Coordinates of C-alpha atoms in Angstrom, one line a residue:
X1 CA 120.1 120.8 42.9
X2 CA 122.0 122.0 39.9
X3 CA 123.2 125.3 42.1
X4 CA 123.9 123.0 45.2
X5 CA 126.6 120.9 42.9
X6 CA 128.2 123.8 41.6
X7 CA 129.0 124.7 44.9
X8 CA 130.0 121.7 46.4
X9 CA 132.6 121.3 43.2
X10 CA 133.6 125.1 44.0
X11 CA 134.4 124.5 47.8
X12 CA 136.2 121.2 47.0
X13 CA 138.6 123.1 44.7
X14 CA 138.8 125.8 47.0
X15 CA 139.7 123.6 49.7
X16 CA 142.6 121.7 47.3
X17 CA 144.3 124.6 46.8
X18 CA 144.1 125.9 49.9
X19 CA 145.8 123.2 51.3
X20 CA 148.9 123.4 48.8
X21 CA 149.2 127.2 49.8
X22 CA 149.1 126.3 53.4
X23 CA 151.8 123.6 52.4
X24 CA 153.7 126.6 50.9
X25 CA 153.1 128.9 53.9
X26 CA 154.5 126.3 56.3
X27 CA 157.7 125.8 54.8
X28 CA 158.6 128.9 54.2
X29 CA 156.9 130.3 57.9
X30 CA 154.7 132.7 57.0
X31 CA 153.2 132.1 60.6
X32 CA 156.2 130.9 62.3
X33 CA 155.4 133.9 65.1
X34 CA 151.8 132.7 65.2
X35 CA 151.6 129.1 65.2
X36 CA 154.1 126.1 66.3
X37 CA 154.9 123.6 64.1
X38 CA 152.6 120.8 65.2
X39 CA 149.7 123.6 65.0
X40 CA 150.6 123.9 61.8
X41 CA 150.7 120.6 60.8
X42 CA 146.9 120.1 63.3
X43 CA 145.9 122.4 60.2
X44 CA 147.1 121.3 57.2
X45 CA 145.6 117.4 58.6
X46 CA 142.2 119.2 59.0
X47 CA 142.4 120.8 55.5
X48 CA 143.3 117.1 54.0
X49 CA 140.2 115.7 56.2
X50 CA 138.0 118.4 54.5
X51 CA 139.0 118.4 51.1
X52 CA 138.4 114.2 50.9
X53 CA 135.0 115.0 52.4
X54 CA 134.0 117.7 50.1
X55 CA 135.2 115.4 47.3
X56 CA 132.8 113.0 48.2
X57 CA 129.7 114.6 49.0
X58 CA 130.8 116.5 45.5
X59 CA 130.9 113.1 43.6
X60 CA 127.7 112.0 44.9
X61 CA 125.8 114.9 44.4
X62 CA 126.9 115.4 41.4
X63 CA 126.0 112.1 40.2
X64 CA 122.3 112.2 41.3
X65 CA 122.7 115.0 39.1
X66 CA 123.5 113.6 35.8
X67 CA 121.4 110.1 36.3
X68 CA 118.7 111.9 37.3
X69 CA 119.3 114.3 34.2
X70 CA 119.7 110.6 32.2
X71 CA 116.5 109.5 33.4
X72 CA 114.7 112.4 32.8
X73 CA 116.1 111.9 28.6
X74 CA 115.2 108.4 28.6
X75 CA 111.8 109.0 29.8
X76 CA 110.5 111.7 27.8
X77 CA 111.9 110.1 24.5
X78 CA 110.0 106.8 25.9
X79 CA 107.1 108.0 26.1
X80 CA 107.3 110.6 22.7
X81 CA 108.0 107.1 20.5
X82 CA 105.3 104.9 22.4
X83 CA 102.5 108.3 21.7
X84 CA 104.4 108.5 17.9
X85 CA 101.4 107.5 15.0
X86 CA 102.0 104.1 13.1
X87 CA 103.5 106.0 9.5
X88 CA 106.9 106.8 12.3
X89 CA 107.7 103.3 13.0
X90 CA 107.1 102.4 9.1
X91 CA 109.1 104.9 7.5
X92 CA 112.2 104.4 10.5
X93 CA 114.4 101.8 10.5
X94 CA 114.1 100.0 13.6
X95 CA 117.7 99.6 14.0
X96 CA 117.7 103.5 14.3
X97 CA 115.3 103.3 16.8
X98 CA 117.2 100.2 18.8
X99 CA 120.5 102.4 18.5
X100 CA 118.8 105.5 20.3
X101 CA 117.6 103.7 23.0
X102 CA 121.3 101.7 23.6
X103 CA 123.9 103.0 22.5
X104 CA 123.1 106.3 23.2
X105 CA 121.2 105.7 26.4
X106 CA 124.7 104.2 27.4
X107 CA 126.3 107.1 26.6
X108 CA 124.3 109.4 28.7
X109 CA 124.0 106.7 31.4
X110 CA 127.7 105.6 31.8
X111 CA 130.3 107.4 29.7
X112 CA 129.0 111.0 29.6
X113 CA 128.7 111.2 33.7
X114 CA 132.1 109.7 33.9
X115 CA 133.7 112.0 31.4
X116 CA 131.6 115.2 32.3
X117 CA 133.1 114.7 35.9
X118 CA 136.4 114.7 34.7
X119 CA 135.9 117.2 32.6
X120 CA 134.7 119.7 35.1
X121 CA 137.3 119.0 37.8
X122 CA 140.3 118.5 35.5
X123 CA 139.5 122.4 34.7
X124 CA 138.6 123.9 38.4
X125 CA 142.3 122.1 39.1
X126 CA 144.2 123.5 36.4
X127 CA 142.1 127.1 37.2
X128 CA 143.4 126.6 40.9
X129 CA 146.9 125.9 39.9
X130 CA 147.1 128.4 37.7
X131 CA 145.8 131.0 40.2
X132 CA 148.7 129.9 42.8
X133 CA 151.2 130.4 39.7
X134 CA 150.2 134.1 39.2
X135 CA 150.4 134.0 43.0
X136 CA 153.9 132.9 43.5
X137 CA 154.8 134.9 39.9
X138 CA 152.6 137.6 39.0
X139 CA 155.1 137.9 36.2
X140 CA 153.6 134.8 35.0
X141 CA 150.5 136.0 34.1
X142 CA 152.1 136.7 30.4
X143 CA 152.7 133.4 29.8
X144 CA 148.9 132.1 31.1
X145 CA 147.4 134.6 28.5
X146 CA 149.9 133.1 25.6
X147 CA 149.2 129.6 27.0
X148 CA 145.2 130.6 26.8
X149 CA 145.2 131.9 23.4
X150 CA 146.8 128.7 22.0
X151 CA 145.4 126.2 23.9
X152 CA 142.0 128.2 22.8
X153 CA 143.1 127.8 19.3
X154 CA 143.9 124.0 19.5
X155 CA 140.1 123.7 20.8
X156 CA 138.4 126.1 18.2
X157 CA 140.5 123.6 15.6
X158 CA 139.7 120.3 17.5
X159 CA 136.6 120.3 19.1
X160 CA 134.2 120.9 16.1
X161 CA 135.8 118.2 14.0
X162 CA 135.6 115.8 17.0
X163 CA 132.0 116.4 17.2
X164 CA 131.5 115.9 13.6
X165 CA 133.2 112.8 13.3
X166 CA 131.5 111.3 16.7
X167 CA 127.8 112.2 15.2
X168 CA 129.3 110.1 12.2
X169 CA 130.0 107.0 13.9
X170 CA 126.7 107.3 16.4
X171 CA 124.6 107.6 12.6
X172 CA 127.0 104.4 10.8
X173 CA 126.1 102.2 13.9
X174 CA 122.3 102.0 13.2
X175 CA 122.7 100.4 9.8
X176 CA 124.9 97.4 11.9
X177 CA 122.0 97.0 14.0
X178 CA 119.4 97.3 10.9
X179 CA 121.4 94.4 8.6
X180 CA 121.7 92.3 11.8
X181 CA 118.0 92.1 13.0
X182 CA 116.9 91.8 9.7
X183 CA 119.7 88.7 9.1
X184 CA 118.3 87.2 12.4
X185 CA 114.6 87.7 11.5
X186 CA 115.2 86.6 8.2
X187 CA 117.7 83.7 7.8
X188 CA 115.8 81.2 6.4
X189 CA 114.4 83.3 3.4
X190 CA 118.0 84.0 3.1
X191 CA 119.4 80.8 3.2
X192 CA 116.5 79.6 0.6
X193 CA 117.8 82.5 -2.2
X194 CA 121.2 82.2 -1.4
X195 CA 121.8 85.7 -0.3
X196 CA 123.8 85.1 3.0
X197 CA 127.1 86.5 1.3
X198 CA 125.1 89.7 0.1
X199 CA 123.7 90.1 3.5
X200 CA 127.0 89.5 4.7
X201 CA 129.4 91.8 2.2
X202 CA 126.3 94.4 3.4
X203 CA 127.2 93.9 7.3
X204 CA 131.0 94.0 6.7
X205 CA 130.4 97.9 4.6
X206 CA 128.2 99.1 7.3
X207 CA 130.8 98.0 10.2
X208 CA 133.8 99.8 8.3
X209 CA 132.0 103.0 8.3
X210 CA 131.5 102.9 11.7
X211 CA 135.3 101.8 12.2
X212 CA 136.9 104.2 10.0
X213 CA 134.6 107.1 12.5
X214 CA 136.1 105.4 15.5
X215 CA 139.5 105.7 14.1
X216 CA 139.4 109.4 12.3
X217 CA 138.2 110.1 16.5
X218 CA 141.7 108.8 17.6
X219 CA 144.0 110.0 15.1
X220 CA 142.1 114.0 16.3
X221 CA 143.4 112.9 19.7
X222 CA 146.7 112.1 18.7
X223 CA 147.0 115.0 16.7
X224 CA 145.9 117.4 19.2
X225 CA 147.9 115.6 21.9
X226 CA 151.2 116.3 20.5
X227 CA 150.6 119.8 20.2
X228 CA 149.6 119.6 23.7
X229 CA 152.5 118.3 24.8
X230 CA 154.5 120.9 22.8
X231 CA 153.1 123.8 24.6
X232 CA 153.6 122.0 27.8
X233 CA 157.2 121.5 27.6
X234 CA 157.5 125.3 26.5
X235 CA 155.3 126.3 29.5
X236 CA 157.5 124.2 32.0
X237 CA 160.6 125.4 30.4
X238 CA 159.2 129.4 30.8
X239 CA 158.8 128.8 34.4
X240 CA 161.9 127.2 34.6
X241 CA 164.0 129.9 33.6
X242 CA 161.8 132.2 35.6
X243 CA 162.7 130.2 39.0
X244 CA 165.8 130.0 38.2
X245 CA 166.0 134.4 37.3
X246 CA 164.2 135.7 40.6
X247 CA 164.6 132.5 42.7
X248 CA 167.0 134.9 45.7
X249 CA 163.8 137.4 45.8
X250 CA 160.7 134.9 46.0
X251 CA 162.1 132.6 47.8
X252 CA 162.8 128.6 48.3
X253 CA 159.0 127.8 49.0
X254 CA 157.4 130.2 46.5
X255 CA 159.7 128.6 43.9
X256 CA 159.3 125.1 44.5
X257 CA 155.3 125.9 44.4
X258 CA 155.5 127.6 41.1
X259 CA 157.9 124.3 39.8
X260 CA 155.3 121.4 41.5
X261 CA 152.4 123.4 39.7
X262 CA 153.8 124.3 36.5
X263 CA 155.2 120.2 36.0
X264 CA 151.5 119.1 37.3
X265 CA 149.6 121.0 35.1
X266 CA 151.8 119.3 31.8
X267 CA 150.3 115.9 32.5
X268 CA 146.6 117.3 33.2
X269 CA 146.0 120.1 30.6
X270 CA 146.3 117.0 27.6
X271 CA 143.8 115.0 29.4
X272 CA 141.7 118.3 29.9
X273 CA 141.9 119.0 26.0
X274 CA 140.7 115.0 25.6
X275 CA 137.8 115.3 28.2
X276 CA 136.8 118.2 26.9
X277 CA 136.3 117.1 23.7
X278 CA 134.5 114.0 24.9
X279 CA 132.2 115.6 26.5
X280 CA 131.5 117.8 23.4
X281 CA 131.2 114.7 21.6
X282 CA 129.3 112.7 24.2
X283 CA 126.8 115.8 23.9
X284 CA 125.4 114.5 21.0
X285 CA 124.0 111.1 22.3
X286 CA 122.0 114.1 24.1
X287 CA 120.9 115.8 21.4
X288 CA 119.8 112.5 19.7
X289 CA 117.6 111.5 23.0
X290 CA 116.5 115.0 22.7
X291 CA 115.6 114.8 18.6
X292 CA 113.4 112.0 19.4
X293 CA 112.1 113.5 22.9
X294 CA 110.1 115.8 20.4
X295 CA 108.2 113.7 18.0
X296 CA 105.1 114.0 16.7
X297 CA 102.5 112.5 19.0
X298 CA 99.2 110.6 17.5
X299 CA 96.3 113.0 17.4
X300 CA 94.1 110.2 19.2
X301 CA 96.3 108.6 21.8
X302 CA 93.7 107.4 24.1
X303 CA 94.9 106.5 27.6
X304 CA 98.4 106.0 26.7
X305 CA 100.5 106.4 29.9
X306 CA 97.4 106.0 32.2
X307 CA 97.3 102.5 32.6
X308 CA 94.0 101.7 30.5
X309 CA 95.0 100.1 26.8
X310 CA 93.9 102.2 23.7
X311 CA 90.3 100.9 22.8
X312 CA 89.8 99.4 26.4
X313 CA 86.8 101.2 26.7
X314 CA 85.5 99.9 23.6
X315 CA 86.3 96.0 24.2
X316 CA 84.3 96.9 28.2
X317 CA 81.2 97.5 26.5
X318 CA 81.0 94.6 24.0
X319 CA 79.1 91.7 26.3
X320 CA 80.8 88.4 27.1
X321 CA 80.0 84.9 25.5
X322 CA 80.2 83.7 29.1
X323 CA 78.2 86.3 30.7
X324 CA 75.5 84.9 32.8
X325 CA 72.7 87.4 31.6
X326 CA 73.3 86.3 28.6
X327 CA 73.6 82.3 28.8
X328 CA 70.0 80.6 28.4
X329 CA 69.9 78.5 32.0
X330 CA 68.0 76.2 30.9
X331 CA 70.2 75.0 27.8
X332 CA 73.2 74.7 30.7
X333 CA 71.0 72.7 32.5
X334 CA 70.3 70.1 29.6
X335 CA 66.3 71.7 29.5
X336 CA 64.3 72.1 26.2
X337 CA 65.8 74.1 23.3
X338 CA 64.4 76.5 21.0
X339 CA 66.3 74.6 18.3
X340 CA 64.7 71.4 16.4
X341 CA 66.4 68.7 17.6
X342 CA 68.8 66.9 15.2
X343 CA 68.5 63.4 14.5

């Protein structure tokens, strides 16, 4: 399945570009001897019709992918805590366990299949536009490979403190969930010693920490969105002056392809940087599910996960109060006991 979605995201790509180059083509007619013009346009319609197919049948595929991928997480760290032995659940808080299995089971469920997505076709565009660039301008290539390298630096910078910072916060929320279960459990022992403001300067520390993580997270964004927006203007400008040097030899078309890529890729190749980065940091909600996916498992589990409760077998074999084999008849029936009777 994992092959068939990288092809489907391949061919809708494929098809996207396709259909700006046969945009390009038309007006500038390639295959004016070939075709007429409402052929052309019969093709560029059945490109459109394709590529929002392929779009879909890639969205859907893709995520049955990462649910399924979700699932599979959820499952296996399920059943590792349920098989853990007694000394795991004494010696971890439980609002560490509560905070695996919801925030970051959200994570994987809803905001990592979201971002992921973007992630991966934000990139197979800005591959795709960049190909037809080198294909209107092969001169352009020079400027891709300075745009790579510091793009590549901005990531090698950005990405590693991102994910840093985001396995900060996902560690500062499980003392908020810790303080509040044991508030709720445990109210009226703390209203009885007066400890309700210690309890509460406690909760007010913890959710700082995880604020302070949440806002370090933007102010990365900010700070690597600027420079992204930098380089973008340069890049625009660079093609710019390009058009504007060899515009009589490439032509009207070719030029207005290179300008309509160049201007699209400045407002996606910031929200690539961010989605890439998201996805990095989203990662580790994975890696968490995964930490606990591997547990130590009791060396006596009994029938854990087989439907039969531990120690069933045991309670089976111990004989009823009610069992009939075991009730004297005649006492039921108001007959003579063994017993003296009691005056």
């Amino acid at each position: 399945m994992f092959i068939l979605t990288v092809l489907l995201v391949l061919c809708a790509q494929g098809l996207r570009s396709t259909t700006d180059w046969w945009f390009s083509a038309w007006t500038s007619r390639r295959f004016a001897a070939d075709l007429t013009p409402t052929e052309h346009l019969y093709v560029l319609v059945g490109l459109v019709v394709a590529t929002t197919v392929m779009a879909i049948v890639r969205t859907i595929f893709f995520g049955r992918f990462v649910i399924k991928a979700s699932s599979a997480l959820h499952n296996n760290m399920f059943n590792a805590v349920i098989a853990s032995p007694s000394h795991f659940f004494d010696s971890v808080p439980q609002g560490r366990i509560m905070n695996r299995f919801s925030k970051d089971v959200d994570s994987c469920d809803d905001q990592l299949p979201r971002i992921s997505f973007d992630f991966v076709q934000l990139v197979l565009i800005v591959v795709g536009s960049l190909a037809l660039l080198i294909y209107a301008l092969p001169w352009f290539a020079i400027a891709v490979a300075i745009a790579v390298f510091a793009f590549g630096y901005l990531l090698y910078r950005y990405i590693p403190s991102a994910r840093y910072v985001k396995r900060i916060e996902g560690a500062s929320r499980s003392p908020v969930m810790q303080i509040y279960q044991h508030s709720i459990s445990g109210i009226s022992t703390l209203r009885a010693y007066h400890r309700l403001e210690e309890f509460q300067h406690r909760f007010y520390e913890a959710n700082d920490r995880t604020s302070s993580a949440i806002l370090h997270g933007d102010s990365f964004q900010r700070w690597v969105g600027v420079r992204m927006d930098f380089i973008a203007v340069i890049w625009v400008a660079v093609i710019a002056l390009l058009v504007i040097g060899i515009g009589e030899s490439i032509g009207a078309s070719v030029a207005g392809l290179a300008l309509s890529q160049s201007i699209q890729l400045t407002g996606i190749l910031q929200y690539s940087v961010r989605m890439a980065a998201e996805t990095e940091s989203l990662m580790t909600a994975a890696e968490r599910l995964q930490e606990y996916s591997c547990l130590p498992v009791e060396k006596n589990p009994g029938n854990i996960g087989r439907g039969v409760p531990v120690g069933a077998e045991c309670i089976a074999n111990i004989p009823s109060a009610f069992d009939d084999d075991n009730v004297d008849q005649e006492e039921m029936k108001g007959g003579e006991s063994h017993e003296p009777a009691t005056m």
